[in-house]
Amino acid sequence: MDMRKRRILKAIVDEYIQNAEPVGSKSLVDRHNMDISPATLRHEMAALEEMGYLEQPHTSAGRIPTPRGYRLYVDELMQRHRLSQQEMLAVNDTMRLRIQELDKLISEAGRLVAGMTRYATVAASPHVGVSRLQKVELFPAEPSALVIVVVLEGGVVKNKWLRLAALPSAQTITRLTASINTVFSGQTAISFYDVERCIAMTGEGSELLHPILEFLSDVFKGTEHREVFLSGESHLLSQPEYRDVLKARRTLEYLSEQRHSLSLLPLDKPDGVKIMIGPENAATELSDASVILASFPISDGQSGLIGVVGPTRMDYSKLASHLTYIAARLGRLLQHEEEESP
Amino acid sequence: MDMRKRRILKAIVDEYIQNAEPVGSKSLVDRHNMDISPATLRHEMAALEEMGYLEQPHTSAGRIPTPRGYRLYVDELMQRHRLSQQEMLAVNDTMRLRIQELDKLISEAGRLVAGMTRYATVAASPHVGVSRLQKVELFPAEPSALVIVVVLEGGVVKNKWLRLAALPSAQTITRLTASINTVFSGQTAISFYDVERCIAMTGEGSELLHPILEFLSDVFKGTEHREVFLSGESHLLSQPEYRDVLKARRTLEYLSEQRHSLSLLPLDKPDGVKIMIGPENAATELSDASVILASFPISDGQSGLIGVVGPTRMDYSKLASHLTYIAARLGRLLQHEEEESP
DNA sequence: CATTGGCACTCACGAACCAAGAGTGCTAAC
DNA sequence: GTTAGCACTCTTGGTTCGTGAGTGCCAATG
């Protein structure tokens, strides 16, 4: 594949990304002041089509890139978009969000990206996989309620509000906490044997164990899948490829229903950006959409994901660099909070 | 307004809600086997139009209800839909969701409603307004991290993961916890004076107070607005009135952007269902949409909201009863968890 | 042999037009 | 007060047709 073909392909993809219209030989020559004639260009375009990088929506229309064309484009042709000083400043500024729960932070980051890129955005909490219990804490909170706080290794904190007929004594609470922590610290699930042991160890008040351990079990189960937050759905609708409501609905439906088990998420390269173009997506529902994902480290090896979803015709270059920057910033924010401001 | 007109109006609204098409005199007579002729019906329809309950999209089309028509319909005409045994069972079944954090529960409930009603759904956490601090708890969680847990009266629990260069001693932590609780328990905000007092009381280790109190302040601020969760957005697109992508986008944009300050939410009747039809919505962006909201009690006077958004042509009767039932169930679930299963 | 101008051909798109169908208002008769 | 009849209106869907952007092929050229 010679140099000229590459330049032409790049020009076509760039053009199509901008205008969303099949690009023809004449208009391309005009706009990109190339030094060849439309006829020559047509030859080359026919060749590129032959090779599978371009296609025609119908005879006698311009060419549009195939997924394979986009692939070559993102891998080799596109020039890396660099964030301007201004853009970086804007990110940093907005990023100074008040961090609270991890989940909140992540969903908020998704919203931020949606706002900045004007694309539909997915953000996912870490896939904790099996996560060890670090600590359980109980404390009375109201005349007749107990708050259970569960901390897992890696930063996940869950709590539950437990209403009771009567509040147990301080002593009982201490004993409960102690026995639960002794038995389950470092565990990754609740076994029948451990429950027995815990009941025995607790003695009086052990009837309270039931709801607490049930909650603990839910927490363990909950960490098995990542939680996925969606935002900026409306931006999908502003893309011309989703002018057809039915298509838009299908995509949106898929995104919001498969939220839980989004299988698109395996990200191998630890820190890189992953781009999935059209049919490269595992899900057939997304076979005419593209997904760009970036991961950000949260703590010891676990990482969250943030990315955008849109039509295959998307501004890969700009989005990739935006996502990289934001993910990096997010990772830094999460790992060394104390040194937050420069 | 005589009885017959009311019956006719009801029939028209029912019909239009089902079919989404302007209803004409002939088809109405056929389908609702009325005992009058189309011509008479036309007279009545003209009268109803005169009164402002009906309108024509264009001359020589059938009639559709005006917002005012819908209003009369929901206030006086529609028969209350009663949930079937099956439907109730389905609700209860799905409702047996694992309760964790309050926010999660609420957003999950929203998703549930979206799935059941096939409408776009909003769910809002309680508008706590000024909420008193009940308790702050700190505990070490990792070699170099501290988890802050803040409990407010009314059931809101917030936590934050605080990374530090070095973990303070157990003693210091106890002292910090004690002084914070002493000074701020029952408070609704952080005053400069209190901060001073707290620092003095803590003594050694008081440099840790800064990030903790900052978080506390964020929590106080955070409770000023309700948090709003959106789900089932894609259902909006399946309504024929949103076949126009532009309109759908505008509505969706409004819903997801105004999430924070949704001013549509003041609900006066404590336990009832509130229905806002078209222009009755404060927001002009929703002037051709309807909103049905139900509130559910969370604890002492505070309540959350759950509701659906759709075109003015919505199945008010069914939705209202569904929402009522779900909200009631939710409230019961939240207030007496222990007696969960019958 | 790659490049280019010329030419005939194709196809989506929008405008204009037309027929069918559903619905209306009005009027005169019951 | 109710109804049948009638003329009229307006949307909807299908067809036709011209236009324009684009193509492939070919012959001529450096």
XYZ file of C-alpha atoms (C1' of nucleotides) in Angstrom:
744
model
C 0.000 0.000 0.000
C 1.756 3.069 -1.243
C 2.079 6.390 0.438
C -0.383 8.154 -1.780
C -3.159 5.720 -1.031
C -2.581 6.238 2.646
C -2.768 9.971 2.305
C -5.951 9.653 0.304
C -7.557 7.281 2.770
C -6.708 9.568 5.627
C -8.187 12.526 3.786
C -11.371 10.642 3.060
C -11.824 9.497 6.632
C -11.097 12.953 7.984
C -13.569 14.441 5.589
C -16.270 11.912 6.335
C -15.835 12.244 10.064
C -16.456 15.929 9.746
C -19.295 16.039 7.276
C -21.093 12.738 7.660
C -21.581 12.592 3.912
C -20.097 10.202 1.394
C -17.077 11.926 -0.065
C -16.657 12.113 -3.805
C -13.605 12.594 -5.924
C -14.209 16.134 -7.007
C -15.097 17.697 -3.703
C -12.154 15.990 -2.058
C -9.703 17.418 -4.580
C -11.177 20.854 -4.049
C -11.171 20.870 -0.297
C -7.868 19.163 0.366
C -6.071 20.865 -2.479
C -4.502 17.676 -3.679
C -2.132 17.761 -6.613
C -3.909 15.146 -8.658
C -6.985 15.165 -10.810
C -10.356 13.763 -9.832
C -9.940 10.991 -12.358
C -6.752 9.742 -10.781
C -8.363 9.984 -7.416
C -11.177 7.844 -8.681
C -8.699 5.196 -9.701
C -7.184 5.182 -6.280
C -10.538 5.156 -4.591
C -11.604 2.169 -6.635
C -8.403 0.431 -5.578
C -9.030 1.256 -1.905
C -12.514 -0.109 -2.244
C -11.092 -3.264 -3.770
C -8.823 -3.611 -0.753
C -11.766 -3.297 1.602
C -11.054 0.063 3.145
C -13.866 1.955 1.495
C -17.366 1.264 0.342
C -20.177 2.936 -1.505
C -23.615 3.256 0.032
C -24.871 2.769 -3.531
C -23.399 3.038 -6.973
C -22.810 6.589 -7.957
C -22.445 7.967 -4.497
C -19.246 8.964 -2.790
C -17.199 6.586 -0.671
C -17.376 6.027 3.047
C -14.855 4.179 5.180
C -15.500 0.574 6.133
C -14.769 -0.553 9.678
C -11.525 -1.886 8.317
C -10.788 1.544 6.907
C -11.386 3.139 10.279
C -9.167 0.533 11.864
C -6.233 1.413 9.650
C -6.985 5.048 10.266
C -6.849 4.827 14.029
C -3.888 2.488 14.027
C -1.647 4.264 11.610
C -3.035 7.267 9.854
C -4.669 9.697 12.201
C -2.553 12.353 13.757
C -2.764 12.412 17.496
C -4.916 15.242 18.602
C -3.230 17.219 21.315
C -5.261 18.954 23.935
C -4.824 22.675 23.919
C -3.756 24.437 27.062
C -7.292 25.683 27.357
C -8.858 22.275 27.100
C -6.561 20.864 29.742
C -7.353 23.738 31.993
C -11.038 23.137 31.498
C -10.662 19.493 32.419
C -8.662 20.219 35.514
C -11.088 22.839 36.553
C -14.171 20.712 36.250
C -12.317 17.786 37.670
C -11.941 19.462 40.989
C -15.089 17.712 42.015
C -15.808 16.874 45.565
C -14.995 13.271 45.942
C -17.363 11.255 48.001
C -18.253 7.666 47.496
C -16.295 5.926 44.823
C -19.416 5.113 42.834
C -20.524 8.695 42.896
C -17.152 9.865 41.778
C -17.157 7.506 38.853
C -20.630 8.323 37.692
C -19.853 11.981 38.076
C -16.755 11.579 35.955
C -18.874 9.932 33.296
C -21.188 12.878 33.312
C -18.244 15.193 33.001
C -16.941 13.377 29.964
C -20.376 13.344 28.382
C -20.589 17.074 28.821
C -17.149 17.715 27.414
C -17.174 15.380 24.463
C -20.882 15.559 23.694
C -21.029 11.817 23.320
C -22.904 9.160 25.217
C -20.659 7.959 27.966
C -20.194 4.801 29.979
C -18.309 4.725 33.228
C -17.684 1.572 35.178
C -16.623 0.907 38.707
C -13.727 -1.472 39.228
C -14.305 -5.088 38.532
C -13.329 -6.180 41.952
C -13.663 -9.822 41.212
C -13.107 -11.621 44.454
C -12.458 -9.017 47.062
C -11.512 -9.626 50.652
C -13.405 -8.237 53.542
C -11.377 -5.770 55.461
C -13.624 -4.620 58.176
C -17.183 -4.500 59.368
C -18.376 -1.817 61.704
C -21.719 -1.456 63.407
C -23.000 1.508 65.208
C -26.249 2.752 66.594
C -27.643 5.682 64.753
C -31.159 6.368 65.828
C -33.400 5.271 68.658
C -33.969 1.994 66.899
C -31.584 1.604 64.035
C -28.141 0.318 63.382
C -25.822 1.285 60.574
C -23.678 -1.448 59.134
C -20.548 -0.345 57.335
C -18.567 -2.826 55.326
C -15.145 -2.037 53.941
C -13.555 -4.224 51.321
C -9.945 -4.221 50.332
C -9.500 -1.906 47.420
C -11.682 0.933 48.539
C -15.241 -0.274 48.237
C -17.359 0.832 51.150
C -20.969 -0.224 51.519
C -23.430 0.585 54.185
C -26.888 -0.380 55.179
C -29.418 1.036 57.509
C -30.954 -1.643 59.675
C -34.127 -0.924 61.559
C -34.789 -3.009 64.610
C -37.531 -3.397 67.118
C -35.139 -2.508 69.904
C -31.551 -1.445 69.930
C -29.133 -3.949 71.401
C -26.815 -2.878 74.181
C -23.444 -1.330 73.458
C -21.841 -4.443 74.772
C -23.735 -6.669 72.397
C -22.782 -4.465 69.490
C -19.138 -4.654 70.399
C -19.331 -8.392 70.702
C -21.086 -8.732 67.378
C -18.541 -6.556 65.630
C -15.687 -8.441 67.136
C -16.912 -11.869 66.222
C -17.849 -10.909 62.688
C -14.487 -9.348 62.095
C -12.639 -12.251 63.593
C -14.434 -14.808 61.519
C -14.827 -13.014 58.214
C -11.850 -10.690 57.904
C -9.963 -11.602 54.787
C -12.792 -13.756 53.506
C -14.301 -13.434 50.064
C -17.599 -15.135 50.680
C -19.808 -16.478 53.405
C -19.621 -20.148 54.104
C -22.039 -22.110 56.186
C -19.263 -23.279 58.426
C -18.161 -19.727 59.177
C -21.670 -18.686 60.018
C -21.876 -21.436 62.606
C -18.557 -20.412 64.032
C -19.620 -16.813 64.213
C -22.857 -17.630 65.977
C -21.026 -19.707 68.519
C -18.503 -16.989 69.133
C -21.104 -14.277 69.529
C -23.295 -15.941 72.059
C -26.035 -13.632 73.227
C -27.450 -11.389 70.510
C -26.550 -13.744 67.742
C -30.036 -13.501 66.283
C -28.911 -10.149 64.918
C -26.311 -11.876 62.848
C -28.805 -13.032 60.313
C -29.616 -9.684 58.627
C -26.034 -8.517 58.969
C -24.525 -11.526 57.326
C -27.159 -11.441 54.649
C -26.087 -7.942 53.834
C -22.452 -8.976 53.879
C -23.242 -11.725 51.453
C -24.978 -9.222 49.186
C -21.917 -7.044 49.263
C -19.738 -9.930 48.224
C -22.074 -10.797 45.417
C -22.347 -7.192 44.374
C -18.670 -6.874 43.686
C -18.703 -9.659 41.197
C -19.913 -7.460 38.402
C -18.889 -3.942 37.804
C -21.457 -1.282 38.062
C -21.946 0.697 34.888
C -23.160 4.271 34.718
C -24.542 5.762 31.589
C -24.827 9.415 30.800
C -25.224 11.830 27.940
C -27.651 9.559 26.165
C -29.225 12.502 24.439
C -26.025 13.212 22.557
C -26.542 9.995 20.676
C -29.630 11.505 19.156
C -27.789 14.470 17.759
C -25.708 12.287 15.478
C -27.148 12.075 11.983
C -26.696 8.304 11.911
C -29.323 8.070 14.597
C -31.851 10.170 12.819
C -33.842 6.997 12.564
C -35.583 6.706 15.893
C -35.791 2.971 15.717
C -32.074 2.572 15.410
C -31.434 5.069 18.162
C -33.861 3.275 20.392
C -32.268 -0.080 19.828
C -28.834 1.206 20.700
C -30.076 3.073 23.716
C -32.028 0.084 24.872
C -29.032 -2.128 24.614
C -26.854 0.286 26.492
C -29.235 0.779 29.338
C -30.325 -2.795 29.673
C -27.013 -4.478 29.326
C -25.588 -2.009 31.754
C -24.967 -4.715 34.245
C -23.267 -7.337 32.244
C -21.608 -5.156 29.685
C -19.400 -7.698 28.108
C -17.683 -5.091 26.063
C -15.531 -4.192 28.932
C -12.553 -6.524 29.001
C -9.651 -4.196 28.651
C -6.317 -5.875 28.387
C -3.789 -3.144 27.988
C -3.589 -1.762 31.492
C -3.295 1.897 30.810
C -3.986 2.350 27.158
C -7.043 3.332 25.260
C -9.002 0.639 23.554
C -10.984 1.354 20.440
C -13.626 -0.991 19.164
C -15.004 -0.238 15.761
C -18.376 -1.466 14.538
C -18.402 -5.237 14.237
C -15.348 -5.490 16.427
C -17.742 -5.084 19.304
C -18.699 -8.351 20.862
C -22.330 -7.317 21.011
C -24.107 -7.494 17.697
C -26.328 -4.643 18.800
C -23.305 -2.414 18.628
C -22.114 -3.658 15.286
C -22.605 -0.266 13.746
C -21.355 1.688 16.698
C -17.912 2.354 18.026
C -16.689 2.377 21.571
C -13.602 4.039 22.962
C -12.551 3.013 26.440
C -9.868 4.203 28.783
C -9.092 2.701 32.127
C -7.902 4.436 35.232
C -6.255 2.823 38.217
C -8.072 2.977 41.523
C -5.922 1.009 43.859
C -3.700 -2.036 43.848
C -4.337 -3.361 40.402
C -8.025 -2.587 40.229
C -9.175 -0.104 37.716
C -12.269 1.669 36.557
C -13.308 2.345 33.012
C -14.552 5.364 31.240
C -15.482 5.646 27.620
C -17.743 6.943 24.937
C -20.178 5.297 22.550
C -21.216 6.638 19.187
C -21.549 5.878 15.504
C -18.550 4.383 13.752
C -18.015 7.794 12.258
C -16.580 9.385 15.334
C -13.738 11.705 15.993
C -11.392 8.995 17.183
C -8.370 11.198 17.403
C -9.897 13.849 19.576
C -11.848 11.462 21.730
C -8.912 9.178 22.359
C -6.739 11.970 23.585
C -9.474 13.480 25.685
C -10.186 10.165 27.311
C -6.546 9.445 27.920
C -6.074 12.741 29.607
C -9.172 12.505 31.723
C -8.495 8.930 32.764
C -4.964 9.814 33.768
C -6.156 12.785 35.727
C -8.787 10.682 37.411
C -6.258 8.033 38.351
C -3.966 10.590 39.843
C -6.809 12.142 41.751
C -7.791 8.788 43.189
C -4.392 7.664 44.185
C -2.871 10.706 45.773
C -5.721 12.791 46.923
C -3.755 14.656 49.477
C -1.529 16.367 46.927
C -4.506 17.439 44.964
C -3.710 20.970 43.915
C -0.494 21.741 42.114
C -71.822 19.908 31.315
C -74.218 17.087 30.882
C -73.685 13.440 31.492
C -73.524 12.467 27.875
C -70.758 14.909 27.102
C -68.757 13.482 29.946
C -69.222 9.973 28.702
C -68.211 11.034 25.241
C -65.130 12.872 26.442
C -64.077 9.892 28.470
C -64.523 7.605 25.486
C -62.472 9.894 23.271
C -59.639 10.191 25.740
C -59.613 6.445 26.363
C -59.565 5.810 22.671
C -56.835 8.317 21.950
C -54.667 7.060 24.786
C -54.791 3.624 23.268
C -54.364 4.368 19.609
C -52.467 7.613 19.440
C -54.603 8.705 16.530
C -57.156 11.487 16.331
C -60.506 9.913 16.939
C -63.358 10.561 14.568
C -67.063 10.338 15.025
C -67.695 7.216 13.026
C -64.969 5.004 14.404
C -65.882 6.010 17.927
C -69.501 5.009 17.476
C -68.400 1.689 16.052
C -65.898 0.790 18.679
C -67.706 1.989 21.763
C -71.108 0.879 20.585
C -72.768 4.114 21.542
C -76.478 4.510 21.083
C -76.283 7.681 19.042
C -75.451 8.406 15.463
C -72.176 9.845 14.195
C -73.899 13.097 13.350
C -75.065 13.654 16.883
C -71.682 12.753 18.117
C -70.214 15.375 15.844
C -72.456 17.964 17.403
C -71.283 17.016 20.833
C -67.688 16.950 19.780
C -67.969 20.414 18.320
C -69.416 21.570 21.618
C -66.599 19.941 23.587
C -64.120 21.654 21.328
C -65.867 24.943 21.943
C -65.470 24.352 25.669
C -61.768 23.756 25.289
C -61.606 20.067 26.054
C -60.837 18.882 22.555
C -58.968 20.137 19.553
C -58.321 19.200 15.979
C -54.807 18.823 14.634
C -56.230 20.212 11.393
C -59.650 20.648 9.910
C -61.074 17.375 8.810
C -59.140 15.214 11.168
C -60.471 13.572 14.291
C -60.311 15.191 17.699
C -57.620 14.880 20.322
C -57.869 15.947 23.960
C -56.382 19.244 25.052
C -54.430 19.424 28.303
C -57.590 20.742 29.817
C -59.414 17.702 28.523
C -56.878 15.413 30.110
C -57.193 17.331 33.335
C -60.907 16.766 33.534
C -60.317 13.176 32.589
C -57.860 12.454 35.379
C -59.808 14.451 37.942
C -63.255 13.124 37.325
C -63.716 10.768 34.447
C -61.184 8.000 34.410
C -61.983 4.875 36.273
C -59.317 3.914 38.717
C -57.303 1.093 37.345
C -56.923 -1.643 39.889
C -53.854 -3.780 39.894
C -54.562 -7.402 39.246
C -53.432 -9.988 41.703
C -50.781 -10.930 39.216
C -49.437 -7.430 38.833
C -49.201 -6.961 42.559
C -47.411 -10.223 42.869
C -44.980 -9.172 40.195
C -44.259 -5.923 41.992
C -43.703 -7.588 45.311
C -41.520 -10.137 43.737
C -39.250 -7.735 41.971
C -39.334 -5.434 44.922
C -37.561 -7.923 47.065
C -34.410 -6.172 46.045
C -31.408 -6.223 48.214
C -31.403 -2.945 49.952
C -28.085 -1.301 50.325
C -27.387 2.382 50.354
C -30.439 4.560 50.234
C -29.371 6.162 46.961
C -28.892 2.796 45.366
C -32.233 1.629 46.530
C -33.938 4.649 45.095
C -32.229 4.485 41.746
C -32.929 0.782 41.616
C -36.579 1.407 42.333
C -36.626 3.855 39.454
C -35.216 1.239 37.181
C -37.822 -1.196 38.368
C -40.636 1.181 37.581
C -39.154 1.935 34.179
C -39.088 -1.744 33.417
C -42.621 -2.354 34.593
C -44.340 0.633 33.089
C -42.155 1.011 30.029
C -41.929 4.725 30.601
C -39.016 6.987 31.310
C -38.699 7.269 35.036
C -37.371 9.764 37.528
C -36.587 8.852 41.083
C -35.418 11.329 43.646
C -33.776 10.982 47.003
C -35.336 12.860 49.890
C -35.024 16.566 49.927
C -33.390 16.626 53.272
C -33.238 20.343 53.485
C -31.377 21.073 56.648
C -30.411 17.801 58.171
C -28.706 17.310 61.489
C -25.540 15.385 61.910
C -26.055 12.301 63.929
C -22.700 10.708 64.052
C -19.276 10.639 62.510
C -17.137 7.564 62.644
C -13.551 7.127 61.537
C -11.734 3.934 61.164
C -8.510 2.705 59.673
C -8.970 0.541 56.669
C -5.719 -0.032 54.910
C -2.082 0.498 55.728
C -2.466 4.172 54.981
C -6.099 5.049 54.641
C -8.958 6.113 56.804
C -12.635 5.687 56.101
C -14.909 8.471 57.234
C -18.530 7.565 57.723
C -21.076 10.269 58.289
C -24.613 9.532 59.361
C -27.303 12.170 59.165
C -30.646 12.045 60.842
C -33.108 10.571 58.455
C -31.020 7.776 57.080
C -28.480 9.392 54.818
C -25.093 7.760 55.168
C -22.066 9.055 53.334
C -18.565 7.797 53.359
C -15.231 8.835 52.039
C -11.946 7.120 51.630
C -9.121 9.283 52.871
C -5.576 8.430 51.884
C -2.868 9.651 54.169
C 0.881 9.645 54.253
C 0.823 7.777 57.530
C -1.950 6.373 59.635
C -2.508 8.122 62.949
C -2.510 6.116 66.146
C -5.664 4.460 67.427
C -5.682 6.910 70.257
C -5.591 9.882 67.935
C -8.437 8.469 65.938
C -10.537 8.023 69.024
C -9.808 11.552 70.121
C -10.660 12.941 66.701
C -13.913 11.066 66.561
C -14.870 12.157 70.017
C -14.207 15.818 69.499
C -15.929 15.950 66.129
C -18.998 14.259 67.496
C -19.085 16.443 70.553
C -18.854 19.632 68.602
C -20.924 18.851 65.532
C -23.592 16.396 66.628
C -26.952 17.908 65.920
C -25.451 20.627 63.761
C -26.636 21.393 60.271
C -23.599 23.212 58.963
C -20.025 23.983 59.794
C -19.306 27.291 61.410
C -15.922 28.852 61.819
C -16.398 29.067 65.513
C -17.093 25.367 65.809
C -14.027 24.506 63.815
C -11.900 26.468 66.242
C -13.522 24.764 69.170
C -12.994 21.372 67.619
C -9.333 22.014 66.949
C -8.788 23.135 70.496
C -10.557 20.105 71.848
C -8.651 17.663 69.705
C -5.159 18.808 70.487
C -2.607 16.572 68.890
C -3.568 15.279 65.428
C -5.825 18.204 64.710
C -4.202 18.726 61.330
C -6.296 15.768 60.211
C -9.418 17.710 60.929
C -9.111 19.771 57.813
C -9.956 17.114 55.201
C -12.523 15.509 57.463
C -14.424 18.680 58.112
C -14.220 19.586 54.481
C -15.938 16.350 53.664
C -18.496 16.951 56.356
C -19.209 20.317 54.867
C -19.658 18.722 51.459
C -22.128 16.295 52.946
C -24.146 19.109 54.428
C -24.144 20.954 51.146
C -25.001 17.798 49.249
C -28.218 17.315 51.122
C -29.555 20.662 50.080
C -30.715 19.409 46.726
C -32.230 16.094 46.056
C -30.436 13.724 43.846
C -32.394 12.655 40.810
C -31.974 9.384 38.984
C -33.192 8.854 35.486
C -33.871 5.561 33.834
C -35.729 3.955 30.984
C -34.920 6.829 28.678
C -35.207 4.569 25.686
C -38.892 4.038 26.350
C -39.462 7.649 25.480
C -38.364 6.861 21.952
C -40.946 4.155 21.514
C -43.795 6.621 21.863
C -45.074 7.812 18.509
C -45.085 11.429 19.675
C -41.318 11.261 19.830
C -40.887 9.896 16.370
C -39.287 13.214 15.609
C -35.746 12.840 16.847
C -35.326 16.516 17.492
C -38.226 16.631 19.874
C -37.079 13.490 21.620
C -33.628 14.907 21.985
C -34.848 18.126 23.475
C -36.902 16.341 26.083
C -34.152 13.919 26.905
C -31.647 16.719 27.129
C -33.815 18.602 29.511
C -34.391 15.612 31.700
C -30.774 14.666 31.969
C -29.408 18.146 32.342
C -31.897 19.529 34.762
C -31.561 16.421 36.824
C -30.055 18.365 39.623
C -32.385 21.214 40.050
C -35.551 19.581 38.830
C -37.962 22.216 39.885
C -40.875 20.065 38.943
C -40.619 18.245 42.161
C -42.515 20.164 44.811
C -45.119 17.734 45.922
C -47.573 19.092 48.412
C -49.994 16.332 49.120
C -47.980 14.095 51.381
C -49.006 10.705 50.179
C -50.950 11.263 47.044
C -50.043 11.099 43.414
C -49.469 14.315 41.586
C -50.174 14.577 37.904
C -48.849 17.418 35.813
C -50.216 17.655 32.322
C -48.447 19.455 29.493
C -48.261 23.173 30.158
C -49.000 22.586 33.823
C -45.349 21.708 34.122
C -43.275 24.572 35.355
C -40.615 23.873 32.765
C -41.512 25.020 29.301
C -39.443 22.202 27.866
C -41.998 19.822 29.267
C -44.984 21.729 28.023
C -45.983 18.873 25.796
C -45.116 16.153 28.230
C -46.828 14.869 31.320
C -45.347 13.854 34.613
C -46.841 11.617 37.252
C -45.180 11.633 40.632
C -45.709 9.645 43.770
C -43.888 10.190 47.012
C -42.866 7.617 49.527
C -41.928 8.250 53.139
C -38.403 7.434 54.189
C -38.273 8.502 57.767
C -39.625 11.224 60.007
C -41.272 13.452 57.489
C -38.757 13.111 54.728
C -39.827 11.471 51.558
C -38.491 10.377 48.232
C -40.159 10.696 44.891
C -40.734 8.368 42.058
C -42.504 9.075 38.827
C -42.765 8.713 35.111
C -42.414 11.121 32.231
C -44.030 10.746 28.846
C -46.190 12.423 26.244
C -49.413 14.025 27.411
C -51.154 11.045 25.889
C -50.304 8.630 28.624
C -52.193 5.972 30.436
C -52.855 8.061 33.501
C -55.138 5.610 35.149
C -52.836 2.663 34.984
C -49.708 4.599 35.758
C -51.200 6.379 38.724
C -52.269 3.172 40.352
C -49.012 1.441 39.599
C -47.055 4.297 41.078
C -49.240 4.494 44.112
C -48.809 0.843 44.791
C -45.081 0.844 44.243
C -44.518 3.954 46.310
C -46.535 2.522 49.163
C -44.660 -0.732 48.981
C -41.388 1.130 48.923
C -42.318 3.178 51.930
C -43.292 0.130 53.871
C -40.089 -1.574 52.899
C -38.070 1.365 54.092
C -39.808 1.833 57.365
C -40.234 -1.653 58.688
C -37.626 -3.731 57.018
C -37.592 -6.399 59.629
C -41.107 -7.571 58.872
C -40.274 -7.837 55.245
C -41.852 -11.044 54.151
C -45.450 -11.787 55.018
C 2.660 3.520 -17.808
C 0.598 6.672 -14.777
C -2.275 10.684 -15.470
C -5.976 13.254 -17.248
C -10.103 15.130 -19.813
C -14.308 13.607 -21.767
C -18.483 11.150 -21.783
C -22.312 8.218 -20.896
C -24.593 6.239 -17.126
C -26.644 5.637 -12.375
C -29.053 6.639 -8.482
C -30.771 9.298 -4.366
C -33.439 13.256 -3.460
C -36.938 16.652 -3.684
C -40.891 18.745 -6.046
C -45.101 18.251 -8.135
C -49.072 15.813 -8.833
C -52.875 12.704 -8.079
C -56.293 9.467 -5.969
C -58.124 7.515 -1.916
C -59.893 7.784 2.534
C -61.244 9.589 6.770
C -63.283 13.203 8.834
C -65.872 17.574 9.225
C -69.752 21.192 9.077
C -74.062 22.278 7.420
C -78.754 21.601 6.190
C -83.087 19.643 5.667
C -86.130 16.144 7.117
C -87.904 13.116 10.781
C -83.152 16.877 19.637
C -81.576 13.495 16.268
C -80.198 11.811 11.933
C -79.152 11.025 6.904
C -77.078 13.196 3.067
C -73.830 15.965 0.862
C -70.128 18.950 -0.370
C -65.739 20.100 1.222
C -61.054 19.682 3.421
C -56.845 17.864 4.348
C -53.514 14.065 5.215
C -51.276 10.191 3.354
C -49.064 7.325 0.115
C -47.678 6.360 -4.446
C -45.917 7.819 -8.968
C -43.460 10.551 -12.014
C -39.746 13.317 -13.334
C -35.814 16.539 -13.472
C -31.524 17.632 -11.234
C -27.066 16.981 -9.540
C -23.344 14.649 -7.622
C -20.864 10.906 -8.445
C -19.060 6.900 -10.967
C -16.579 3.766 -14.526
C -14.480 3.465 -18.766
C -11.790 5.002 -22.635
C -8.757 7.342 -25.454
C -5.245 10.749 -25.584
C -1.051 12.633 -23.567
C 3.516 13.514 -21.278
